[in-house]
Amino acid sequence: MTSLPKNHLSEMETTCETLLHELQVIWDEIGESDPEKDKMLLELERECLEVYRRRVDQSNKRRAQLRQAIADSEAELAAICSAMGERPVHISQSNQNAGGLREELKAIAPQLEEMKKRKAERWAQFLEIIEQIKKISAEIGHSDCNSADIALDQSDLSMRKLEELTMQLQALQKEKSERLKQVFDYLKSLSMLCEVLGFDYKETVSGVHPSLDENEGAKCISDDTIVRLECAIDSLRKVKIQRMQKLQDLATTMLELWNLMDTPNEEQQLFQNVTCNLAASEHEITEPNTLSEDYISYVEAEVSRLEQLKASKMKDLVLKKKTELEEHRRRAHIIGEVGCEAEFPIEAIQAGAIDPSLVLEQIEAQIAIVKEEAFSRKDILERVEKWLAACEEESWLEEYNKDENRYNAGRGAHLTLKRAEKARNLVSKIPAMVDNLAVKVTTWENERGTDFAYDGVRLLTMLEEYTILRQEKEQERKRQRDQKKLQGQLMAEQEALYGSKPSPSKPLNGKKTPKNTGVPNRRLSLGGAMNQHSKTDIAHSNRAIRAAKKADEMDTLSPVSRGLDIAGLTVRKLSFNATSNNASREAEVLRKPFSQVKPGNQLAPTTPVSKPLASIPADIEEENRPPKTVPIIASKTPIAAPSPSPMQVACTPAPVALKFEEENVKLSPEAEFSFEERRLALYLSR
Amino acid sequence: MNAAPVPLGSGGKELSKPPTDGISNLRFSNHSDHLLVSSWDKTVRLYDANANVLKGEFLHGGPVLDCCFHDDSSGFSACSDNTVRRYVFGSGKEDILGRHDAPVRCVEYSYAAGQVITGSWDKTLKCWDVRGASGPEHTLVGTYPQPERVYSLSLVGNKIVVATAGRHINVYDLRNMSQPEQRRESSLKYQTRCVRCYPNGTGVKFGFALSSVEGRVAMEFFDMSETAQTKKYAFKCHRKSENGRDIVYPVNAMAFHPIYGTFATGGCDGYVNVWDGINKKRLYQYSKYPTSISALSFSRDGRLLAVASSYTFEEGDIPHEPDAIFIRSVNEVEVKPKPKTVPAPS
């Protein structure tokens, strides 16, 4: 604008002067008047001025516009900077003089652009974070969240704010994960509860919130959901506890019933998992379905079945307990109070007049009492047992002493001899035993203030009776001895008269002389009396027995009640001796037992023992002792016996350590040969 | 198998080519199911009992009264020509171990001592060392006089029980043969036919069984203490009741089951019975064999029982059924002890 417009101006000036000159020329030619000329020139000048003025105005306006634009830009820049929390750039002052307003504007524009771009970026970041915050907040369910404000407010986009937001986001994320974890925990416990209770887990969960049901995908974690989950768990737990108590009640009842009815183990096994949880606390019951409706009703059904069974068995139970009580009493030799039957009336139970369980309890109590009493009686009872056993031996011994054939060697005779020896020993101790017992009983009675009853009879009376009987027997024996002596004298006289001795008469074994021993019968302890008089009143039956005892009727009972007693064996043996007495005696004469056997005595070539000689002379058979009356077991059927049969066994005599001397051997004639020797002799003779 | 007189399955499998005269003894090997059989036809035969094949025959100078295995490939025999022989089955080699002064009745081989023990009617027992030198002077370990002619021998561990005529029983310890450990009289009143020791398994109840010509078997114990001796007993067997009279048969043979300790007895009645000595029960009776049972032997595992059905001359020289050997497979129920059902009254 420096040189070129000047030239233009000067050129214009020249052109204007020439044009003016030209105009003057033209005017001269035209002959215009001077005023005209002046007027026209003035007009021209005015027109020119007008044009200038317009131009100035225009330029001025333009300048103002530029200034405005710059100011605007600067303001915007400053706003952005401040929003972004950055230091504003002051360009305007420094650049004032540099290159005019246009330059200035140009300089500001890129900065502004730059800032705008940065702002947009920042904004995007903000938006992203806010978006996430919003999303999480929504998930969590913070309806009052201030995200809206954040979204609206663009004035603060500083890094600080961004950091703040990020922190907020992180906090929210953390909260979310925590909630998720909690929800999962809840779901897990919920599923366990459902399993135990037999509920449908999916249904329960979708009832709380549909999203929880799905395996994949987001679970709802809002406060509301969590609260509802808690509620659900709580309610389920309540149900569980309730059911558990119910089941445990059932189990207790069941155990009682089992105990009561001796339910077999196999049957109990089925409900093992019920009873094993009897003492379990709530959290210990984790097995699926243990508390489901079905299972509980199943157990309930079993219990009610047992109850019914119990009802039907009550009678049996009462009877069982009763027999148990009686067994205890019997063992302790106690007689129940009179009217034992009436104590626990079965008929009344059947009629339903009395609650059987009440009766059961009563019986149980009775049993406890009897047990206690039995314990206090134990010591005395043991002594009584011993005494009774001794008495039994005494009576056996008496019987045995009456047997004339007792020293005959028969099978098992040595055993009987041994027994007799023992019995004699025992019998000699009886008086001391009785005295001791009497002392014990007296102290017991003094201590307790009651009589010591043995099967309903006072023991002291029994002891006294026994002593009296014993004395009587002693006298009897003495009398007999005297009589025998007398008889002996008589016989001697007779012998002197007639010269021969009458053969001593043998007592018949089949017809036993009645036992006149004072052995108190073992009555209830043997159960015989119970069997005999089962229907009658026990106390009464005892009296009857006592009466019977005196009448010596019980003698017939005793071998039965003793079972396989040795006494029974003796009877058998004795009767056998009676039948084979003579034969065995002859055998005795032929060969004494256990004596050295002379080989010549044995198997002569013509011995009858070998095969075809179908019979064996009686004496040889006798010599083989266990005599032929004992059956021989060789079975007639050659095929195996279906079950093993017992051997025909006899005890062999104790070994005789033989000392064979040379002369002994020499003495033995060569009469004994084995089959082989005879065979070889025949073989060689051919 | 060929021409079995007894139906198959009742008496067992009959071995083909049996001895032509009385069978004096038979024994199973301890290593296989080979069976060694001595007989009055002067031979010892070796059979494979499983395959029913006669594997070897060894001719002697007289009737052979007993035989036993040495190991699976050699054996010994007791011959009525007074000799004790050893022969190797594979090669047929045969040599005389030594001689007695009378027919040799029994022979046993002790694995424990490596000795052969022979009992003879010359009233001696002789021990022979087969591992020793060749000459008879070196082979003979000792001669031990007996009170009577030896009728039966049995070995268990180091114990040897000698049963002689006159019902004497001598018990020796092989490690000290100078004196009998025990001298006893038989508990049975008649001539001893057979003695067999309980197999080792029976523990404390260590003893022997005796059988006599009078249908009776006694169970005895080595232990001389009173408690042990009260346990001994005898029982009757191999008898027949006819018209109220008993026919009594000699009990010729006994054999203990190697596993169960039960035992079989064979009598002149042709029956074989199996007994449980502890529970005092008869476990089984096999169907009757054609004639007397002269010898019995269980195989090493107790699965087979060899039964010699051969007339034992108890009635002298009379016509009799042919001699036969039956191999019976043993069912477990026949030999397994059955516990008592009821306790025996004292």
PDB file of C-alpha atoms in Angstrom, chain A residues 65-303:
ATOM      1  CA  GLN A  65     -16.082  -6.445  12.804  1.00  0.00           C
ATOM      2  CA  LEU A  66     -12.528  -7.750  12.903  1.00  0.00           C
ATOM      3  CA  ARG A  67     -12.032  -6.490  16.386  1.00  0.00           C
ATOM      4  CA  GLN A  68     -15.202  -8.147  17.451  1.00  0.00           C
ATOM      5  CA  ALA A  69     -14.125 -11.437  15.898  1.00  0.00           C
ATOM      6  CA  ILE A  70     -10.783 -11.327  17.658  1.00  0.00           C
ATOM      7  CA  ALA A  71     -12.384 -10.556  20.929  1.00  0.00           C
ATOM      8  CA  ASP A  72     -14.835 -13.312  20.468  1.00  0.00           C
ATOM      9  CA  SER A  73     -12.125 -15.803  19.641  1.00  0.00           C
ATOM     10  CA  GLU A  74     -10.077 -14.748  22.555  1.00  0.00           C
ATOM     11  CA  ALA A  75     -13.038 -15.018  24.860  1.00  0.00           C
ATOM     12  CA  GLU A  76     -13.839 -18.450  23.586  1.00  0.00           C
ATOM     13  CA  LEU A  77     -10.267 -19.534  23.957  1.00  0.00           C
ATOM     14  CA  ALA A  78     -10.190 -18.245  27.443  1.00  0.00           C
ATOM     15  CA  ALA A  79     -13.407 -20.056  28.254  1.00  0.00           C
ATOM     16  CA  ILE A  80     -12.141 -23.291  26.884  1.00  0.00           C
ATOM     17  CA  CYS A  81      -8.892 -22.938  28.720  1.00  0.00           C
ATOM     18  CA  SER A  82     -10.607 -22.218  31.916  1.00  0.00           C
ATOM     19  CA  ALA A  83     -13.014 -25.119  31.413  1.00  0.00           C
ATOM     20  CA  MET A  84     -10.123 -27.426  30.785  1.00  0.00           C
ATOM     21  CA  GLY A  85      -8.382 -26.027  33.771  1.00  0.00           C
ATOM     22  CA  GLU A  86      -5.468 -24.752  31.695  1.00  0.00           C
ATOM     23  CA  ARG A  87      -3.618 -21.491  31.776  1.00  0.00           C
ATOM     24  CA  PRO A  88      -5.211 -19.040  29.204  1.00  0.00           C
ATOM     25  CA  VAL A  89      -2.888 -17.727  26.433  1.00  0.00           C
ATOM     26  CA  HIS A  90      -2.582 -13.973  26.206  1.00  0.00           C
ATOM     27  CA  ILE A  91      -1.823 -13.132  22.658  1.00  0.00           C
ATOM     28  CA  SER A  92      -3.779 -10.001  22.054  1.00  0.00           C
ATOM     29  CA  GLN A  93      -1.498  -7.514  23.887  1.00  0.00           C
ATOM     30  CA  SER A  94       1.743  -8.892  22.581  1.00  0.00           C
ATOM     31  CA  ASN A  95       0.581  -8.911  19.018  1.00  0.00           C
ATOM     32  CA  GLN A  96      -1.117  -5.591  18.990  1.00  0.00           C
ATOM     33  CA  ASN A  97       1.374  -3.803  16.925  1.00  0.00           C
ATOM     34  CA  ALA A  98       2.583  -6.642  14.748  1.00  0.00           C
ATOM     35  CA  GLY A  99       0.390  -7.013  11.745  1.00  0.00           C
ATOM     36  CA  GLY A 100      -2.966  -5.545  12.108  1.00  0.00           C
ATOM     37  CA  LEU A 101      -6.177  -7.021  13.147  1.00  0.00           C
ATOM     38  CA  ARG A 102      -6.342  -9.560  10.410  1.00  0.00           C
ATOM     39  CA  GLU A 103      -3.016 -10.999  11.449  1.00  0.00           C
ATOM     40  CA  GLU A 104      -4.138 -11.124  14.931  1.00  0.00           C
ATOM     41  CA  LEU A 105      -7.285 -12.979  14.037  1.00  0.00           C
ATOM     42  CA  LYS A 106      -5.293 -15.385  11.942  1.00  0.00           C
ATOM     43  CA  ALA A 107      -2.981 -16.072  14.825  1.00  0.00           C
ATOM     44  CA  ILE A 108      -5.784 -16.802  17.224  1.00  0.00           C
ATOM     45  CA  ALA A 109      -7.794 -19.050  14.922  1.00  0.00           C
ATOM     46  CA  PRO A 110      -5.526 -22.166  15.008  1.00  0.00           C
ATOM     47  CA  GLN A 111      -5.110 -21.961  18.723  1.00  0.00           C
ATOM     48  CA  LEU A 112      -8.796 -21.835  19.091  1.00  0.00           C
ATOM     49  CA  GLU A 113      -9.168 -24.767  16.734  1.00  0.00           C
ATOM     50  CA  GLU A 114      -6.624 -26.726  18.716  1.00  0.00           C
ATOM     51  CA  MET A 115      -8.315 -25.996  21.968  1.00  0.00           C
ATOM     52  CA  LYS A 116     -11.668 -26.907  20.563  1.00  0.00           C
ATOM     53  CA  LYS A 117     -10.341 -30.189  19.380  1.00  0.00           C
ATOM     54  CA  ARG A 118      -8.850 -30.947  22.763  1.00  0.00           C
ATOM     55  CA  LYS A 119     -12.022 -29.986  24.430  1.00  0.00           C
ATOM     56  CA  ALA A 120     -13.974 -32.318  22.219  1.00  0.00           C
ATOM     57  CA  GLU A 121     -11.597 -35.134  23.077  1.00  0.00           C
ATOM     58  CA  ARG A 122     -11.819 -34.463  26.752  1.00  0.00           C
ATOM     59  CA  TRP A 123     -15.527 -34.317  26.484  1.00  0.00           C
ATOM     60  CA  ALA A 124     -15.570 -37.663  24.818  1.00  0.00           C
ATOM     61  CA  GLN A 125     -13.554 -39.085  27.694  1.00  0.00           C
ATOM     62  CA  PHE A 126     -15.939 -37.572  30.135  1.00  0.00           C
ATOM     63  CA  LEU A 127     -18.863 -38.889  28.274  1.00  0.00           C
ATOM     64  CA  GLU A 128     -17.425 -42.357  28.233  1.00  0.00           C
ATOM     65  CA  ILE A 129     -16.761 -42.426  31.929  1.00  0.00           C
ATOM     66  CA  ILE A 130     -20.077 -40.869  32.723  1.00  0.00           C
ATOM     67  CA  GLU A 131     -21.728 -43.388  30.517  1.00  0.00           C
ATOM     68  CA  GLN A 132     -20.103 -46.197  32.491  1.00  0.00           C
ATOM     69  CA  ILE A 133     -20.939 -44.587  35.779  1.00  0.00           C
ATOM     70  CA  LYS A 134     -24.485 -44.227  34.675  1.00  0.00           C
ATOM     71  CA  LYS A 135     -24.624 -47.829  33.588  1.00  0.00           C
ATOM     72  CA  ILE A 136     -23.181 -49.202  36.802  1.00  0.00           C
ATOM     73  CA  SER A 137     -25.269 -46.898  38.888  1.00  0.00           C
ATOM     74  CA  ALA A 138     -28.291 -48.082  37.069  1.00  0.00           C
ATOM     75  CA  GLU A 139     -27.252 -51.684  37.725  1.00  0.00           C
ATOM     76  CA  ILE A 140     -26.673 -51.026  41.333  1.00  0.00           C
ATOM     77  CA  GLY A 141     -29.885 -49.126  41.447  1.00  0.00           C
ATOM     78  CA  HIS A 142     -28.730 -45.718  42.611  1.00  0.00           C
ATOM     79  CA  SER A 143     -31.609 -43.767  41.229  1.00  0.00           C
ATOM     80  CA  ASP A 144     -30.494 -40.610  42.984  1.00  0.00           C
ATOM     81  CA  CYS A 145     -27.241 -40.641  41.160  1.00  0.00           C
ATOM     82  CA  ASN A 146     -25.852 -37.246  40.133  1.00  0.00           C
ATOM     83  CA  SER A 147     -24.850 -38.427  36.758  1.00  0.00           C
ATOM     84  CA  ALA A 148     -27.323 -36.058  35.173  1.00  0.00           C
ATOM     85  CA  ASP A 149     -25.525 -33.060  36.617  1.00  0.00           C
ATOM     86  CA  ILE A 150     -22.271 -34.406  35.473  1.00  0.00           C
ATOM     87  CA  ALA A 151     -23.589 -34.859  32.043  1.00  0.00           C
ATOM     88  CA  LEU A 152     -24.957 -31.329  31.810  1.00  0.00           C
ATOM     89  CA  ASP A 153     -22.042 -29.517  33.219  1.00  0.00           C
ATOM     90  CA  GLN A 154     -19.454 -28.880  30.526  1.00  0.00           C
ATOM     91  CA  SER A 155     -17.880 -26.005  32.317  1.00  0.00           C
ATOM     92  CA  ASP A 156     -15.536 -28.172  34.255  1.00  0.00           C
ATOM     93  CA  LEU A 157     -13.591 -30.559  32.120  1.00  0.00           C
ATOM     94  CA  SER A 158     -10.381 -30.397  34.031  1.00  0.00           C
ATOM     95  CA  MET A 159      -8.134 -33.369  34.602  1.00  0.00           C
ATOM     96  CA  ARG A 160      -8.971 -33.193  38.242  1.00  0.00           C
ATOM     97  CA  LYS A 161     -12.577 -33.620  37.478  1.00  0.00           C
ATOM     98  CA  LEU A 162     -11.727 -36.450  35.147  1.00  0.00           C
ATOM     99  CA  GLU A 163      -9.752 -38.139  37.857  1.00  0.00           C
ATOM    100  CA  GLU A 164     -12.569 -37.622  40.260  1.00  0.00           C
ATOM    101  CA  LEU A 165     -14.920 -39.269  37.852  1.00  0.00           C
ATOM    102  CA  THR A 166     -12.533 -42.125  37.242  1.00  0.00           C
ATOM    103  CA  MET A 167     -12.292 -42.668  40.960  1.00  0.00           C
ATOM    104  CA  GLN A 168     -15.997 -42.628  41.209  1.00  0.00           C
ATOM    105  CA  LEU A 169     -16.183 -45.148  38.412  1.00  0.00           C
ATOM    106  CA  GLN A 170     -13.656 -47.397  40.078  1.00  0.00           C
ATOM    107  CA  ALA A 171     -15.519 -47.217  43.339  1.00  0.00           C
ATOM    108  CA  LEU A 172     -18.644 -48.116  41.544  1.00  0.00           C
ATOM    109  CA  GLN A 173     -16.947 -51.007  39.786  1.00  0.00           C
ATOM    110  CA  LYS A 174     -15.657 -52.278  43.071  1.00  0.00           C
ATOM    111  CA  GLU A 175     -19.040 -52.043  44.596  1.00  0.00           C
ATOM    112  CA  LYS A 176     -20.447 -53.881  41.655  1.00  0.00           C
ATOM    113  CA  SER A 177     -18.015 -56.763  41.973  1.00  0.00           C
ATOM    114  CA  GLU A 178     -18.654 -56.960  45.672  1.00  0.00           C
ATOM    115  CA  ARG A 179     -22.313 -57.090  45.098  1.00  0.00           C
ATOM    116  CA  LEU A 180     -21.857 -59.733  42.473  1.00  0.00           C
ATOM    117  CA  LYS A 181     -19.884 -61.783  44.896  1.00  0.00           C
ATOM    118  CA  GLN A 182     -22.509 -61.352  47.515  1.00  0.00           C
ATOM    119  CA  VAL A 183     -25.202 -62.324  45.102  1.00  0.00           C
ATOM    120  CA  PHE A 184     -23.292 -65.424  44.141  1.00  0.00           C
ATOM    121  CA  ASP A 185     -22.829 -66.311  47.777  1.00  0.00           C
ATOM    122  CA  TYR A 186     -26.480 -65.877  48.378  1.00  0.00           C
ATOM    123  CA  LEU A 187     -27.299 -67.926  45.360  1.00  0.00           C
ATOM    124  CA  LYS A 188     -25.047 -70.682  46.535  1.00  0.00           C
ATOM    125  CA  SER A 189     -26.550 -70.873  49.966  1.00  0.00           C
ATOM    126  CA  LEU A 190     -29.932 -70.620  48.381  1.00  0.00           C
ATOM    127  CA  SER A 191     -29.197 -73.555  46.131  1.00  0.00           C
ATOM    128  CA  MET A 192     -27.990 -75.614  49.079  1.00  0.00           C
ATOM    129  CA  LEU A 193     -31.084 -74.809  51.031  1.00  0.00           C
ATOM    130  CA  CYS A 194     -33.232 -75.649  48.076  1.00  0.00           C
ATOM    131  CA  GLU A 195     -31.424 -78.952  47.685  1.00  0.00           C
ATOM    132  CA  VAL A 196     -31.830 -79.878  51.318  1.00  0.00           C
ATOM    133  CA  LEU A 197     -35.423 -78.831  51.365  1.00  0.00           C
ATOM    134  CA  GLY A 198     -36.160 -80.356  48.019  1.00  0.00           C
ATOM    135  CA  PHE A 199     -37.360 -77.088  46.470  1.00  0.00           C
ATOM    136  CA  ASP A 200     -36.862 -76.169  42.853  1.00  0.00           C
ATOM    137  CA  TYR A 201     -33.883 -73.905  42.863  1.00  0.00           C
ATOM    138  CA  LYS A 202     -34.594 -72.274  39.499  1.00  0.00           C
ATOM    139  CA  GLU A 203     -38.094 -71.435  40.454  1.00  0.00           C
ATOM    140  CA  THR A 204     -37.069 -69.946  43.746  1.00  0.00           C
ATOM    141  CA  VAL A 205     -34.359 -67.872  42.175  1.00  0.00           C
ATOM    142  CA  SER A 206     -36.402 -66.583  39.297  1.00  0.00           C
ATOM    143  CA  GLY A 207     -38.991 -65.619  41.859  1.00  0.00           C
ATOM    144  CA  VAL A 208     -36.447 -63.323  43.390  1.00  0.00           C
ATOM    145  CA  HIS A 209     -35.236 -61.909  40.070  1.00  0.00           C
ATOM    146  CA  PRO A 210     -35.483 -63.448  36.648  1.00  0.00           C
ATOM    147  CA  SER A 211     -31.920 -62.558  35.735  1.00  0.00           C
ATOM    148  CA  LEU A 212     -30.514 -64.662  38.575  1.00  0.00           C
ATOM    149  CA  ASP A 213     -31.804 -67.818  37.068  1.00  0.00           C
ATOM    150  CA  GLU A 214     -29.608 -67.679  33.998  1.00  0.00           C
ATOM    151  CA  ASN A 215     -26.267 -69.287  34.211  1.00  0.00           C
ATOM    152  CA  GLU A 216     -24.685 -66.845  31.811  1.00  0.00           C
ATOM    153  CA  GLY A 217     -25.294 -63.157  31.510  1.00  0.00           C
ATOM    154  CA  ALA A 218     -25.492 -60.380  33.965  1.00  0.00           C
ATOM    155  CA  LYS A 219     -27.144 -60.954  37.274  1.00  0.00           C
ATOM    156  CA  CYS A 220     -29.169 -58.221  38.761  1.00  0.00           C
ATOM    157  CA  ILE A 221     -27.260 -56.814  41.681  1.00  0.00           C
ATOM    158  CA  SER A 222     -29.440 -53.994  42.787  1.00  0.00           C
ATOM    159  CA  ASP A 223     -30.100 -53.367  46.456  1.00  0.00           C
ATOM    160  CA  ASP A 224     -33.569 -54.508  45.970  1.00  0.00           C
ATOM    161  CA  THR A 225     -32.477 -57.868  44.590  1.00  0.00           C
ATOM    162  CA  ILE A 226     -30.023 -58.382  47.376  1.00  0.00           C
ATOM    163  CA  VAL A 227     -32.598 -57.609  49.978  1.00  0.00           C
ATOM    164  CA  ARG A 228     -35.000 -59.975  48.348  1.00  0.00           C
ATOM    165  CA  LEU A 229     -32.358 -62.669  48.178  1.00  0.00           C
ATOM    166  CA  GLU A 230     -31.680 -62.242  51.851  1.00  0.00           C
ATOM    167  CA  CYS A 231     -35.336 -62.499  52.517  1.00  0.00           C
ATOM    168  CA  ALA A 232     -35.601 -65.657  50.472  1.00  0.00           C
ATOM    169  CA  ILE A 233     -32.669 -67.263  52.263  1.00  0.00           C
ATOM    170  CA  ASP A 234     -34.066 -66.247  55.591  1.00  0.00           C
ATOM    171  CA  SER A 235     -37.423 -67.712  54.890  1.00  0.00           C
ATOM    172  CA  LEU A 236     -35.910 -70.916  53.551  1.00  0.00           C
ATOM    173  CA  ARG A 237     -33.725 -71.230  56.590  1.00  0.00           C
ATOM    174  CA  LYS A 238     -36.731 -70.813  58.791  1.00  0.00           C
ATOM    175  CA  VAL A 239     -38.459 -73.550  56.859  1.00  0.00           C
ATOM    176  CA  LYS A 240     -35.388 -75.677  57.197  1.00  0.00           C
ATOM    177  CA  ILE A 241     -35.135 -75.244  60.934  1.00  0.00           C
ATOM    178  CA  GLN A 242     -38.792 -75.946  61.292  1.00  0.00           C
ATOM    179  CA  ARG A 243     -38.529 -79.087  59.232  1.00  0.00           C
ATOM    180  CA  MET A 244     -35.384 -80.140  60.926  1.00  0.00           C
ATOM    181  CA  GLN A 245     -37.034 -79.942  64.300  1.00  0.00           C
ATOM    182  CA  LYS A 246     -39.900 -81.899  62.964  1.00  0.00           C
ATOM    183  CA  LEU A 247     -37.611 -84.543  61.542  1.00  0.00           C
ATOM    184  CA  GLN A 248     -35.652 -84.732  64.734  1.00  0.00           C
ATOM    185  CA  ASP A 249     -38.814 -85.159  66.700  1.00  0.00           C
ATOM    186  CA  LEU A 250     -39.782 -87.924  64.359  1.00  0.00           C
ATOM    187  CA  ALA A 251     -36.364 -89.526  64.661  1.00  0.00           C
ATOM    188  CA  THR A 252     -36.541 -89.460  68.448  1.00  0.00           C
ATOM    189  CA  THR A 253     -39.925 -91.083  68.382  1.00  0.00           C
ATOM    190  CA  MET A 254     -38.658 -93.606  65.925  1.00  0.00           C
ATOM    191  CA  LEU A 255     -35.667 -94.490  68.069  1.00  0.00           C
ATOM    192  CA  GLU A 256     -37.876 -94.938  71.059  1.00  0.00           C
ATOM    193  CA  LEU A 257     -40.169 -97.173  69.100  1.00  0.00           C
ATOM    194  CA  TRP A 258     -37.276 -99.180  67.768  1.00  0.00           C
ATOM    195  CA  ASN A 259     -35.947 -99.650  71.226  1.00  0.00           C
ATOM    196  CA  LEU A 260     -39.273-100.606  72.502  1.00  0.00           C
ATOM    197  CA  MET A 261     -39.993-103.137  69.823  1.00  0.00           C
ATOM    198  CA  ASP A 262     -36.516-104.461  69.113  1.00  0.00           C
ATOM    199  CA  THR A 263     -36.858-103.534  65.497  1.00  0.00           C
ATOM    200  CA  PRO A 264     -34.361-105.538  63.446  1.00  0.00           C
ATOM    201  CA  ASN A 265     -31.249-103.736  62.333  1.00  0.00           C
ATOM    202  CA  GLU A 266     -32.012-104.090  58.631  1.00  0.00           C
ATOM    203  CA  GLU A 267     -35.204-102.196  59.120  1.00  0.00           C
ATOM    204  CA  GLN A 268     -33.410 -99.542  61.112  1.00  0.00           C
ATOM    205  CA  GLN A 269     -30.734 -99.241  58.478  1.00  0.00           C
ATOM    206  CA  LEU A 270     -33.242 -97.728  56.074  1.00  0.00           C
ATOM    207  CA  PHE A 271     -33.646 -94.735  58.341  1.00  0.00           C
ATOM    208  CA  GLN A 272     -30.071 -94.460  59.387  1.00  0.00           C
ATOM    209  CA  ASN A 273     -29.685 -91.037  57.778  1.00  0.00           C
ATOM    210  CA  VAL A 274     -32.669 -89.789  59.755  1.00  0.00           C
ATOM    211  CA  THR A 275     -31.470 -90.913  63.109  1.00  0.00           C
ATOM    212  CA  CYS A 276     -27.896 -89.893  62.503  1.00  0.00           C
ATOM    213  CA  ASN A 277     -29.029 -86.281  62.197  1.00  0.00           C
ATOM    214  CA  LEU A 278     -30.747 -86.473  65.517  1.00  0.00           C
ATOM    215  CA  ALA A 279     -28.303 -84.216  67.265  1.00  0.00           C
ATOM    216  CA  ALA A 280     -27.152 -82.253  64.239  1.00  0.00           C
ATOM    217  CA  SER A 281     -27.458 -78.481  64.193  1.00  0.00           C
ATOM    218  CA  GLU A 282     -29.018 -76.607  61.330  1.00  0.00           C
ATOM    219  CA  HIS A 283     -25.892 -76.002  59.263  1.00  0.00           C
ATOM    220  CA  GLU A 284     -24.770 -79.597  59.616  1.00  0.00           C
ATOM    221  CA  ILE A 285     -27.636 -80.924  57.591  1.00  0.00           C
ATOM    222  CA  THR A 286     -26.475 -80.606  54.049  1.00  0.00           C
ATOM    223  CA  GLU A 287     -27.407 -83.840  52.402  1.00  0.00           C
ATOM    224  CA  PRO A 288     -29.795 -83.259  49.499  1.00  0.00           C
ATOM    225  CA  ASN A 289     -33.443 -83.971  50.106  1.00  0.00           C
ATOM    226  CA  THR A 290     -33.022 -84.834  53.775  1.00  0.00           C
ATOM    227  CA  LEU A 291     -35.610 -82.217  54.603  1.00  0.00           C
ATOM    228  CA  SER A 292     -37.807 -82.376  51.558  1.00  0.00           C
ATOM    229  CA  GLU A 293     -41.535 -82.655  51.966  1.00  0.00           C
ATOM    230  CA  ASP A 294     -41.506 -86.100  50.461  1.00  0.00           C
ATOM    231  CA  TYR A 295     -38.837 -87.376  52.728  1.00  0.00           C
ATOM    232  CA  ILE A 296     -40.423 -86.004  55.843  1.00  0.00           C
ATOM    233  CA  SER A 297     -43.755 -87.473  54.916  1.00  0.00           C
ATOM    234  CA  TYR A 298     -41.944 -90.752  54.210  1.00  0.00           C
ATOM    235  CA  VAL A 299     -40.434 -90.709  57.679  1.00  0.00           C
ATOM    236  CA  GLU A 300     -43.740 -89.662  59.098  1.00  0.00           C
ATOM    237  CA  ALA A 301     -45.362 -92.596  57.425  1.00  0.00           C
ATOM    238  CA  GLU A 302     -42.757 -94.925  58.926  1.00  0.00           C
ATOM    239  CA  VAL A 303     -43.262 -93.456  62.370  1.00  0.00           C
TER     240      VAL A 303
END
